[in-house]
CSV table of C-alpha atoms in Angstrom, one decimal:
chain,number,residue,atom,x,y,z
A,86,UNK,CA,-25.9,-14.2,-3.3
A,87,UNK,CA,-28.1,-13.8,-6.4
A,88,UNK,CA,-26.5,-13.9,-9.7
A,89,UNK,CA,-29.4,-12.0,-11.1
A,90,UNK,CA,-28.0,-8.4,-9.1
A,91,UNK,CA,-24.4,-7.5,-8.8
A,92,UNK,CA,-22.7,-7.7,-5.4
A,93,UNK,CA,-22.8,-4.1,-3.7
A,94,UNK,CA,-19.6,-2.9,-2.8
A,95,UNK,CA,-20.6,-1.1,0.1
A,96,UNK,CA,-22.7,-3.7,1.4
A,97,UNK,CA,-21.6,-5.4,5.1
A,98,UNK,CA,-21.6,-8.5,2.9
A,99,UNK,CA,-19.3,-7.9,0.8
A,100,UNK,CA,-16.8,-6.2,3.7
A,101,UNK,CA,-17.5,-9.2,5.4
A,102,UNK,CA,-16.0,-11.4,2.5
A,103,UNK,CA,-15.1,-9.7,-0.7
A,104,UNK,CA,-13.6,-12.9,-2.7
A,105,UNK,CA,-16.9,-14.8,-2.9
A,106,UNK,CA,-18.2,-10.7,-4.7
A,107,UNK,CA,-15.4,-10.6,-6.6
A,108,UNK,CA,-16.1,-13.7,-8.2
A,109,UNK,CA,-19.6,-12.8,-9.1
A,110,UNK,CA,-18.3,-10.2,-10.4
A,111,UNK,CA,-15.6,-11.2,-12.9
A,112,UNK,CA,-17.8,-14.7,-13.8
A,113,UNK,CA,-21.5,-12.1,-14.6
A,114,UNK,CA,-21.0,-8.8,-14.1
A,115,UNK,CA,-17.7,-7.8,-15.8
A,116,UNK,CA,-18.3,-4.2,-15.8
A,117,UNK,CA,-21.1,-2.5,-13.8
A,118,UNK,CA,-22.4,0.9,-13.3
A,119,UNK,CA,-22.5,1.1,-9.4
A,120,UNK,CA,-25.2,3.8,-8.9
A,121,UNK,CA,-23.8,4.9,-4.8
A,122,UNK,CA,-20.3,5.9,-5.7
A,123,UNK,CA,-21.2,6.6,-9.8
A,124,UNK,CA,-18.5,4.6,-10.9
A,125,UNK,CA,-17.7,1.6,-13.3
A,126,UNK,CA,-16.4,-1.0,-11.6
A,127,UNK,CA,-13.7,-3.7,-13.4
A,128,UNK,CA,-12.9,-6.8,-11.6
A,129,UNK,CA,-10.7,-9.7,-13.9
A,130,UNK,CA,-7.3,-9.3,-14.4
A,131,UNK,CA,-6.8,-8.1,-18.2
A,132,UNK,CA,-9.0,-5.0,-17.5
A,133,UNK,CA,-7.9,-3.9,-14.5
A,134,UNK,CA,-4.6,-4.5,-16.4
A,135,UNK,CA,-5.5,-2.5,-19.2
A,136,UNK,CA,-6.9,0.8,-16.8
A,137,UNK,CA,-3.6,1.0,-15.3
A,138,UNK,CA,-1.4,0.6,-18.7
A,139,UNK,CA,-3.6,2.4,-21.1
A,140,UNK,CA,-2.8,5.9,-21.2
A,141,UNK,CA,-6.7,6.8,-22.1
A,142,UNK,CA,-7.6,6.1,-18.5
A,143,UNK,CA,-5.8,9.1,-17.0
A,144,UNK,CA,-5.7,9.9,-13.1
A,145,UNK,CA,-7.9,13.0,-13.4
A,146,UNK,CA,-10.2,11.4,-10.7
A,147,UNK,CA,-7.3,12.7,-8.0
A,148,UNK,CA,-7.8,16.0,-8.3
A,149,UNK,CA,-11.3,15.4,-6.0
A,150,UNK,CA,-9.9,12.4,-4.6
A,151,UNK,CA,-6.7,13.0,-3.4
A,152,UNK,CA,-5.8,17.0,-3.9
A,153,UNK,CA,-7.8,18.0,-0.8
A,154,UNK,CA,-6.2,16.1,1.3
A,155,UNK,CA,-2.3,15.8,-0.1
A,156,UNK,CA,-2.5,19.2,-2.3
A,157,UNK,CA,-1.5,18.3,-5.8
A,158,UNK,CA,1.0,15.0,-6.5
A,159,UNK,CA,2.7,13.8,-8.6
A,160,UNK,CA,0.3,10.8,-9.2
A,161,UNK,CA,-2.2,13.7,-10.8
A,162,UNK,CA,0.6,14.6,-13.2
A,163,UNK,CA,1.2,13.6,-17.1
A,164,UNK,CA,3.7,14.3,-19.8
A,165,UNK,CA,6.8,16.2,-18.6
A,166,UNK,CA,5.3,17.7,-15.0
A,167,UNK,CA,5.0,13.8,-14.6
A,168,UNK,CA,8.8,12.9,-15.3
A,169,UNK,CA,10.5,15.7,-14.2
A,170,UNK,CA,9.0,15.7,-10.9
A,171,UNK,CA,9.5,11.5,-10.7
A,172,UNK,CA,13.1,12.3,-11.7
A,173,UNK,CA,13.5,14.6,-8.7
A,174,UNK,CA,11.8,12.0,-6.5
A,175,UNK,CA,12.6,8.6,-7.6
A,176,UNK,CA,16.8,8.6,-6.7
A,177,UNK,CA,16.2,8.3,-3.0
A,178,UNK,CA,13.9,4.8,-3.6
A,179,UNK,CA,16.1,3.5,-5.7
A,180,UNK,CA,19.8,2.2,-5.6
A,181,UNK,CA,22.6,3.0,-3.8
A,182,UNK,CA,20.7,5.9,-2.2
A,183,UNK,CA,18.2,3.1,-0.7
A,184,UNK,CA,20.5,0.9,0.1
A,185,UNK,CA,23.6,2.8,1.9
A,186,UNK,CA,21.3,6.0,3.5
A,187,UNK,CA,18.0,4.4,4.4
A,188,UNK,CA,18.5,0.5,4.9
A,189,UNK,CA,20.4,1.1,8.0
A,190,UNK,CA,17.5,3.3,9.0
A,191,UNK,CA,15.1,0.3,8.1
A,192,UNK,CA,16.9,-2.0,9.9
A,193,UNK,CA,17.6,0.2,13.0
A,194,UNK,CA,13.7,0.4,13.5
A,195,UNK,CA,12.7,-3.3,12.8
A,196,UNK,CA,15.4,-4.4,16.0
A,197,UNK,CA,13.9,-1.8,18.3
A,198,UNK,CA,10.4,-2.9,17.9
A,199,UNK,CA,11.1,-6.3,17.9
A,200,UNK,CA,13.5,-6.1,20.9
A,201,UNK,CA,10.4,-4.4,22.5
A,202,UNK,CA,8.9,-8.0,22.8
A,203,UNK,CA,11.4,-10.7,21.9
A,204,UNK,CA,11.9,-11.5,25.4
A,205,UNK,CA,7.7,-11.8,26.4
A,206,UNK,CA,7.3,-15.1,24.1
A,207,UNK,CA,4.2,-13.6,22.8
A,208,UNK,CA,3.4,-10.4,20.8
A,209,UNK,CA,0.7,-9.1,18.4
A,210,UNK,CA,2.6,-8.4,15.4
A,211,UNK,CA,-0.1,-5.6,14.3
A,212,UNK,CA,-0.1,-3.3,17.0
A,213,UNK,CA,3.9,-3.5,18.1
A,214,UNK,CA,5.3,-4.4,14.6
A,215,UNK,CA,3.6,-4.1,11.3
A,216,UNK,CA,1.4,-0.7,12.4
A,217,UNK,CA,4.4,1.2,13.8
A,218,UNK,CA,7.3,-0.1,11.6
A,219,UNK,CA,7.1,1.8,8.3
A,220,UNK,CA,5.9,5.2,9.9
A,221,UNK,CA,8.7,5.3,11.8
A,222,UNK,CA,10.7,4.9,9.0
A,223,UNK,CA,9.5,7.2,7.0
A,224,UNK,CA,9.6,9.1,9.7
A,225,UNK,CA,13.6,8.9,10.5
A,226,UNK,CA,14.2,8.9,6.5
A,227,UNK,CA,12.7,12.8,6.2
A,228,UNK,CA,14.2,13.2,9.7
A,229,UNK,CA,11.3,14.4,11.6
A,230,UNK,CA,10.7,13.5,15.2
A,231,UNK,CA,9.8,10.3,15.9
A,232,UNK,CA,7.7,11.0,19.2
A,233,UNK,CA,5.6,12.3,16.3
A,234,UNK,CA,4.8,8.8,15.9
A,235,UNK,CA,0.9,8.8,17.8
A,236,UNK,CA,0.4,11.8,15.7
A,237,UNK,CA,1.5,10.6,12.3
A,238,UNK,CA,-0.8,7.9,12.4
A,239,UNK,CA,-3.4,9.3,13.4
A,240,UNK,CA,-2.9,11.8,10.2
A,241,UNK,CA,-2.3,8.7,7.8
A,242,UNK,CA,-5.1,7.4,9.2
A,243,UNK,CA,-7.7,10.2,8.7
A,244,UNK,CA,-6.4,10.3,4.8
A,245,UNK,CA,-6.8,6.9,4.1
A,246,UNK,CA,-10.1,6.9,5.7
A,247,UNK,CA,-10.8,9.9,3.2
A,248,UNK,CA,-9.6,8.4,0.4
A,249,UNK,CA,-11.8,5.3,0.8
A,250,UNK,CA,-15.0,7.1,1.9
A,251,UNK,CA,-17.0,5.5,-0.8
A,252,UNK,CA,-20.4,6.1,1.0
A,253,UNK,CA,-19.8,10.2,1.3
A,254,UNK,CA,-19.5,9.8,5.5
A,255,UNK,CA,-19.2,13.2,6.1
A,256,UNK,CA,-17.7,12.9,9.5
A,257,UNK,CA,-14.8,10.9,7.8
A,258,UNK,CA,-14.5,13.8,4.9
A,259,UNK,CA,-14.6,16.3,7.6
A,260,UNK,CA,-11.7,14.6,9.8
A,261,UNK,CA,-9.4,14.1,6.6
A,262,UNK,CA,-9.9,17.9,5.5
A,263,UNK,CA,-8.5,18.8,9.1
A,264,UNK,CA,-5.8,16.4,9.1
A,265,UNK,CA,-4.7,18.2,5.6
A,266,UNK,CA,-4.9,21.5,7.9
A,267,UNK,CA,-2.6,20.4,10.8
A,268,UNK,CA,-0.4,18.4,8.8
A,269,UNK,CA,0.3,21.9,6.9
A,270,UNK,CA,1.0,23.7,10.0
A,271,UNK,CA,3.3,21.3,11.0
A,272,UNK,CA,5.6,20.5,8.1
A,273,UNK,CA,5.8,24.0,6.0
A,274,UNK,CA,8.0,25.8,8.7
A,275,UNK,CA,10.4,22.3,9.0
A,276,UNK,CA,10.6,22.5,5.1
A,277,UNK,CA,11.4,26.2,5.3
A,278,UNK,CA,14.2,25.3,8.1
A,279,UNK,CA,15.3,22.6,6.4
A,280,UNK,CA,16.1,25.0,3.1
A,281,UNK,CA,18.0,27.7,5.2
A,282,UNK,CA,19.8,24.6,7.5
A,283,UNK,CA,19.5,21.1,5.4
A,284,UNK,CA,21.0,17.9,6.7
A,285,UNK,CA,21.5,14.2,5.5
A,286,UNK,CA,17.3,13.3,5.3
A,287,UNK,CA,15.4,12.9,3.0
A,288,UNK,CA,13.3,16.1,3.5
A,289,UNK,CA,17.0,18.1,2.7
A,290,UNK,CA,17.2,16.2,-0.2
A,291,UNK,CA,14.0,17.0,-1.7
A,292,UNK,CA,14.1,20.7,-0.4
A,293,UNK,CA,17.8,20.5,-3.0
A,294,UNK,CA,16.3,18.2,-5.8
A,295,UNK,CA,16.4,19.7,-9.2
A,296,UNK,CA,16.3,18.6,-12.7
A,297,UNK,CA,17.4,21.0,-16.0
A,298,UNK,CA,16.3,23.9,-13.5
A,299,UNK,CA,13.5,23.0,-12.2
A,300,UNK,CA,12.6,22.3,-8.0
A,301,UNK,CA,10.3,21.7,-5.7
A,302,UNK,CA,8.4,24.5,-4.1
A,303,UNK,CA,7.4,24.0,-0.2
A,304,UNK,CA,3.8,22.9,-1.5
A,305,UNK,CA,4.9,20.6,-3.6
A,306,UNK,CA,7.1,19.0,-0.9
A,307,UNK,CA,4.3,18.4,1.4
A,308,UNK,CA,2.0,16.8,-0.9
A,309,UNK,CA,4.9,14.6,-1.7
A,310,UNK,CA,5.4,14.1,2.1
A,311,UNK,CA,1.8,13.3,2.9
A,312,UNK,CA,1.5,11.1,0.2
A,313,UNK,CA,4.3,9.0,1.4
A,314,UNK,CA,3.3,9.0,4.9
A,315,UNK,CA,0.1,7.4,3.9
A,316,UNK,CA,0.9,5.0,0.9
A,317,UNK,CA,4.6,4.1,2.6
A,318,UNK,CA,2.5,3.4,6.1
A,319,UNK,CA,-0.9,2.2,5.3
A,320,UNK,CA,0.4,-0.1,2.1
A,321,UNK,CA,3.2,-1.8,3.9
A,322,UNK,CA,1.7,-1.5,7.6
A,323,UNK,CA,-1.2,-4.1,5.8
A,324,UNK,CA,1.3,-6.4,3.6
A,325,UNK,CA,3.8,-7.1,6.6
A,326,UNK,CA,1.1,-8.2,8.4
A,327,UNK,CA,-0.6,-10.1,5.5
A,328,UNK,CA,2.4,-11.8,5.3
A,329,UNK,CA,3.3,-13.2,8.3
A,330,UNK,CA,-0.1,-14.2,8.8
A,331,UNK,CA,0.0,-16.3,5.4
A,332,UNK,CA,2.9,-17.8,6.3
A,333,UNK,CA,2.1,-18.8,9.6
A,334,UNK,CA,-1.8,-20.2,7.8
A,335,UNK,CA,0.8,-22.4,6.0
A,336,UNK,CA,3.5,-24.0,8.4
A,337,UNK,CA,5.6,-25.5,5.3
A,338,UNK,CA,5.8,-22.4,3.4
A,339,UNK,CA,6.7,-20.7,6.5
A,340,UNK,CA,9.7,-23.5,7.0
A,341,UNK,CA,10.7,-23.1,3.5
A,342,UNK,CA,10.8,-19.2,4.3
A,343,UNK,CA,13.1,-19.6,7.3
A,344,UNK,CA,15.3,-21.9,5.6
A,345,UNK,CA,16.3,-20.0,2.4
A,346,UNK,CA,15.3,-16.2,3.1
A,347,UNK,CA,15.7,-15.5,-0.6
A,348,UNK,CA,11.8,-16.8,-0.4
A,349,UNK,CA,10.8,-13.8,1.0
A,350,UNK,CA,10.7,-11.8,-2.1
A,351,UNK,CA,8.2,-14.5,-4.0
A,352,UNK,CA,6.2,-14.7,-0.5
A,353,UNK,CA,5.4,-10.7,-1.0
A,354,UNK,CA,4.8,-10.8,-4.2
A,355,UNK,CA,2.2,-13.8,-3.5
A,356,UNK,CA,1.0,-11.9,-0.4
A,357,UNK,CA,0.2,-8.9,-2.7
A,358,UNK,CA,-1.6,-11.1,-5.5
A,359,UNK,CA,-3.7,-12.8,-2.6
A,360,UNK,CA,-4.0,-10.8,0.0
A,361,UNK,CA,-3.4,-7.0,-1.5
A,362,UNK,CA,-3.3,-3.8,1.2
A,363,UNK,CA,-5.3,-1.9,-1.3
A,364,UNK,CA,-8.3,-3.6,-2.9
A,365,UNK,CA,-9.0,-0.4,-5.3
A,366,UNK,CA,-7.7,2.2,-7.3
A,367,UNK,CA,-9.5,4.6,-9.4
A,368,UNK,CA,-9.0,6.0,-12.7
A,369,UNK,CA,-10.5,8.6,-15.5
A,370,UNK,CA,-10.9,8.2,-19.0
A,371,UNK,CA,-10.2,10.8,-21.3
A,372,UNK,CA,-12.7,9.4,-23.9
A,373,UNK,CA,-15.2,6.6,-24.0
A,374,UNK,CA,-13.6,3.2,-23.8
A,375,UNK,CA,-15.2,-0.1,-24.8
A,376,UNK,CA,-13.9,-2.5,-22.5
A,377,UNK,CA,-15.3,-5.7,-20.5
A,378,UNK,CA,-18.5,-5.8,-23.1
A,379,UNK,CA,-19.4,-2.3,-22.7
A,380,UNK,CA,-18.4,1.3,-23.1
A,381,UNK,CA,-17.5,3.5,-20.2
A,382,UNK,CA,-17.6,7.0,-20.9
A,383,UNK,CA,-15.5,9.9,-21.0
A,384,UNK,CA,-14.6,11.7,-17.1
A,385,UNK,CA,-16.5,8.5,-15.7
A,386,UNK,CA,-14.8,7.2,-12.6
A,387,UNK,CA,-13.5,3.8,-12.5
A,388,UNK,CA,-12.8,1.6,-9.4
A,389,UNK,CA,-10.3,-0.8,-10.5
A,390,UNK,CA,-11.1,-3.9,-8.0
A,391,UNK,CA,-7.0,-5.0,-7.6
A,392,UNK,CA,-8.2,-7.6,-4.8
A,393,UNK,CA,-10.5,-9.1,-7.4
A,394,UNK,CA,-8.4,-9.0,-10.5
A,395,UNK,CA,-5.3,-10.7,-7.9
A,396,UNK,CA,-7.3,-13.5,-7.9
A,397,UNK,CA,-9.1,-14.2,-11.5
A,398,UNK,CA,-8.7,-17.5,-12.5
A,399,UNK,CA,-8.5,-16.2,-16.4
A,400,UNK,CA,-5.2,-15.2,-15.3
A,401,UNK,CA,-3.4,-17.2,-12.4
A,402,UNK,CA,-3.7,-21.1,-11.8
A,403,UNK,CA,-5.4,-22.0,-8.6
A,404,UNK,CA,-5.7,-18.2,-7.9
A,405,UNK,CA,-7.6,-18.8,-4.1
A,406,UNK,CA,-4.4,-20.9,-2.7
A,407,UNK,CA,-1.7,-18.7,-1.6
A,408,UNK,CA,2.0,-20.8,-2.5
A,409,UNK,CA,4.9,-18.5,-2.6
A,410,UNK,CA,6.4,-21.5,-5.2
A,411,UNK,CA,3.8,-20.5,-8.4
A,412,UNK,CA,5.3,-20.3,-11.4
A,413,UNK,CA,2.6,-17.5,-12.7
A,414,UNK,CA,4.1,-14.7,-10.4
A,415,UNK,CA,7.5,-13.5,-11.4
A,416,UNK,CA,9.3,-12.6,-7.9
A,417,UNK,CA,12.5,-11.1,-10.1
A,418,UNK,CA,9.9,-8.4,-11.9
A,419,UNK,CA,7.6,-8.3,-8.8
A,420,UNK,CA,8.6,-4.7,-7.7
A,421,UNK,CA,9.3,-2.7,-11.2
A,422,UNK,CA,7.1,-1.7,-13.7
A,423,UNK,CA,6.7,-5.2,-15.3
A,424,UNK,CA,4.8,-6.7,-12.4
A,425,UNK,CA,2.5,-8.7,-13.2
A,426,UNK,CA,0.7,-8.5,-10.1
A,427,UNK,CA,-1.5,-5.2,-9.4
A,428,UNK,CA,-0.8,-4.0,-6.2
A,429,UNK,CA,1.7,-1.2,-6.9
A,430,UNK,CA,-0.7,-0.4,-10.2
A,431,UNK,CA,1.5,-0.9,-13.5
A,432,UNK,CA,2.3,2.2,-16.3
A,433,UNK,CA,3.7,5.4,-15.9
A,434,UNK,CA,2.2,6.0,-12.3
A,435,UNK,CA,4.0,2.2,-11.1
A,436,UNK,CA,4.7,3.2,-7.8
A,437,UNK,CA,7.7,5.0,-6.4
A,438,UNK,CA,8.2,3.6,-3.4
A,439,UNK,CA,7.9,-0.2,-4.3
A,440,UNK,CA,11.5,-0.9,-3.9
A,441,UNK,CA,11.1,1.0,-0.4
A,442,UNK,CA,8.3,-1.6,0.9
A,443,UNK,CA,10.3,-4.5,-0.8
A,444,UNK,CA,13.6,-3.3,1.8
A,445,UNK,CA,11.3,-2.4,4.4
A,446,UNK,CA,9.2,-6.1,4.2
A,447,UNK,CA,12.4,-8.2,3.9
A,448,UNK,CA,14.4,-6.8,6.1
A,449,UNK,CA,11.1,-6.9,8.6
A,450,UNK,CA,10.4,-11.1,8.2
A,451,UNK,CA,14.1,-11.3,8.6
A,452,UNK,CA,14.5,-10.1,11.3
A,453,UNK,CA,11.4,-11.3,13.2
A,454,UNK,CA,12.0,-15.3,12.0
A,455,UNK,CA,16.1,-14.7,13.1
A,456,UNK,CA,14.7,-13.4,16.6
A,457,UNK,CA,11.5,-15.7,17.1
A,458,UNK,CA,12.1,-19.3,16.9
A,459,UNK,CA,9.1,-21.4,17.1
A,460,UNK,CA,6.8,-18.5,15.4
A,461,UNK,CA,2.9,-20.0,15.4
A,462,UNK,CA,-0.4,-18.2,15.7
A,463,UNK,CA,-1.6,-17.8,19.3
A,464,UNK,CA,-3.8,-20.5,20.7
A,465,UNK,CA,-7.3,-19.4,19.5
A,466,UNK,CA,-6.5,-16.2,17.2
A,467,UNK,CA,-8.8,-15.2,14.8
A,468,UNK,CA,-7.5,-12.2,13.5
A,469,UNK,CA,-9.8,-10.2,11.3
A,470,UNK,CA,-9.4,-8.8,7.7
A,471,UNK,CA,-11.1,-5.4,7.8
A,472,UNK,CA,-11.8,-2.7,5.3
A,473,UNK,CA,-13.0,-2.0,1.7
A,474,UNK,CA,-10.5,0.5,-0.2
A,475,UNK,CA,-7.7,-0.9,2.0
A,476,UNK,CA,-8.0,-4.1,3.6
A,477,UNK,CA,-5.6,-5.2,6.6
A,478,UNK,CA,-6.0,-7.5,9.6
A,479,UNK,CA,-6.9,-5.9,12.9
A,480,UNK,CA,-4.6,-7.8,15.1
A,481,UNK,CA,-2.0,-10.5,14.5
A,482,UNK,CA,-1.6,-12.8,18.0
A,483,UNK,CA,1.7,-14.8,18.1
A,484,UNK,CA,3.5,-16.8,20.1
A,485,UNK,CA,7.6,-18.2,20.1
A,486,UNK,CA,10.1,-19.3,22.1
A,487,UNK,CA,11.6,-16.3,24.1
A,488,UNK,CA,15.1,-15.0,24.5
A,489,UNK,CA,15.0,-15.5,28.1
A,490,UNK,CA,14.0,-18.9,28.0
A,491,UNK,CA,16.5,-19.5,25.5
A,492,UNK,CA,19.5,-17.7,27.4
């Protein structure tokens, strides 16, 4: 790859491998103009950093990136829209909420699936674990019905594919406007039952939310809902995976994992330095900002490259080895607002939902190392990372010891 152009982030090239791009890109090209998508791309660490943290770079660029396909979120908001409406949301990700209402519901879903397969000796931990785990669990949490499942995904699907349609496919823009359609249609009148007949979900909760008088109208609800249905499925659906597939690429941190499950919080937090489910995030600035050795200006978009910045060697030590023991990667601030990893952004839009994924992931490997002894790749697998805005491996072949053969 010449050193004289900048890597094309739409080129097959760079899906093919995107680390050997992002390199040329923090080492050359800092901060590019890329012409296709009209943006100004950041790749090391300390910018990226700064997009997320600075409130200058606002996240005006969802209004036409995420509005027509959620309605309007909370990640559009700022000032007090923005905390009052995170007040109403947060408490159910949080606490003892999380822990005594949904972390039975978490762990309830892991044992089914897994029981699915724990008796066959071999499984694909993509399609019958990682893809179906966290939708059904967000699914159980707002207490919708669960042979919904086919459909969800395919929803969360469209969106995400909307949401990264860098190259304007209009096919892909066309199937995420009608998944914003039928998603509509299907939750408004359970919202409006749920307010006349609420119950213990999630959905009932947000339908009573309300802070210094202030609630949620039915709208606002199922933005909220969509958005979770695609960041709390696509997000974690990639990282479980991720993860068991870098422990498995590295038998002794795997051993070390199954030994002392407290690992299993600094093995995520690796996993989303290394190997992050979402490889961009784009924000707006309010003004021109000099940064990276040039200016961007005002209402510009900017595609914050979180896969390249996870891995800048300005800011991690051996930043292409994945060890779950580096002493650069805080595990106890991994999930808050003091990260200092990228992968649930950083600022006043951290995500919500990261202590969610952190239950949902743990209690996940747990479960799958108690119930498969002898966990290894499958003879031959070569699973596949695929995808630009969101990157995930297409399948994940394993084999184990059985419970049969065991019994």
């Amino acid at each position: 790859m010449s050193r004289a152009v900048p890597p094309d982030i739409l080129s097959p090239e760079f899906h093919a491998d995107p680390h050997r791009a992002y390199r040329v890109l923090r080492d050359d090209f800092p901060l590019i103009h890329h012409e296709a998508t009209d943006s100004y791309v950041l790749s090391r660490y300390e910018d990226v950093e700064r997009a997320f943290k600075d409130p200058v770079f606002t996240t005006d660029n969802y209004d036409w990136q995420l509005e027509p396909v959620h309605g309007r979120t909370i990640l559009q908001m700022s000032g007090r829209e923005h905390a009052v409406r995170r007040a109403l949301v947060a408490p159910a990700f949080r606490g003892r909420t999380l822990e005594t209402a949904f972390l039975p519901v978490i762990e309830r879903n892991a044992r089914e699936l897994i029981d699915a397969f724990r008796d066959t000796g071999s499984a694909d931990l993509v399609a019958q674990f990682a893809t179906r785990f966290p939708i059904n669990v967000i699914v159980d949490m707002l207490g919708l019905d669960r042979a919904d499942h086919d459909r969800f995904h395919r929803w969360y699907t469209a969106i995400v594919g909307f949401l990264g349609n860098l190259a304007q496919d209009p096919d892909v823009a066309a199937a995420g406007l009608r998944t914003r359609d039928e998603f509509a249609a299907y939750l408004l009148p359970v919202i409006r039952d749920r307010r006349e007949n609420p119950g213990d979900d999630l959905l009932s909760t947000l339908c009573a939310a309300e802070i210094d008088g202030a609630r949620m109208s039915d709208e606002d609800i199922k933005a909220f809902c969509s958005l979770l249905l695609t960041a709390g499925g696509e997000t974690t659906d990639k990282a479980l995976s991720a993860l068991m597939y870098n422990l498995l690429c590295h038998p002794e941190q795997l051993a070390a994992v199954r030994a002392d499950r407290s690992l299993i919080a600094p093995a995520f937090a690796e996993t989303l330095r290394y190997t992050p489910p979402v490889h961009m995030i784009m924000r707006q600035p309010s003004e021109d900002v000099d940064i990276a050795g040039g200016t961007i200006p005002a209402g510009a978009t900017v595609t914050c490259l979180i896969g390249a910045a996870g891995r800048d060697e300005r800011r991690y030590a051996h930043p292409g080895t994945f060890d779950i023991h580096r002493t650069d990667l805080a595990a106890t601030t991994a999930f808050s607002a003091a990260a200092d990893h990228l992968s649930f952004a950083l600022g006043r839009h951290f995500c919500v939902g990261a202590l969610l994924a952190k239950a949902e992931v743990e209690t996940g490997v747990n479960l799958l190392l108690d119930a498969l002894p002898g966990l290894a790749l499958a003879r031959g697998a070569a699973p596949r990372e695929e995808g630009i805005f969101t990157r995930g491996l297409d399948t994940l072949p394993v084999r184990f010891t059985s419970a049969r053969t065991r019994g």
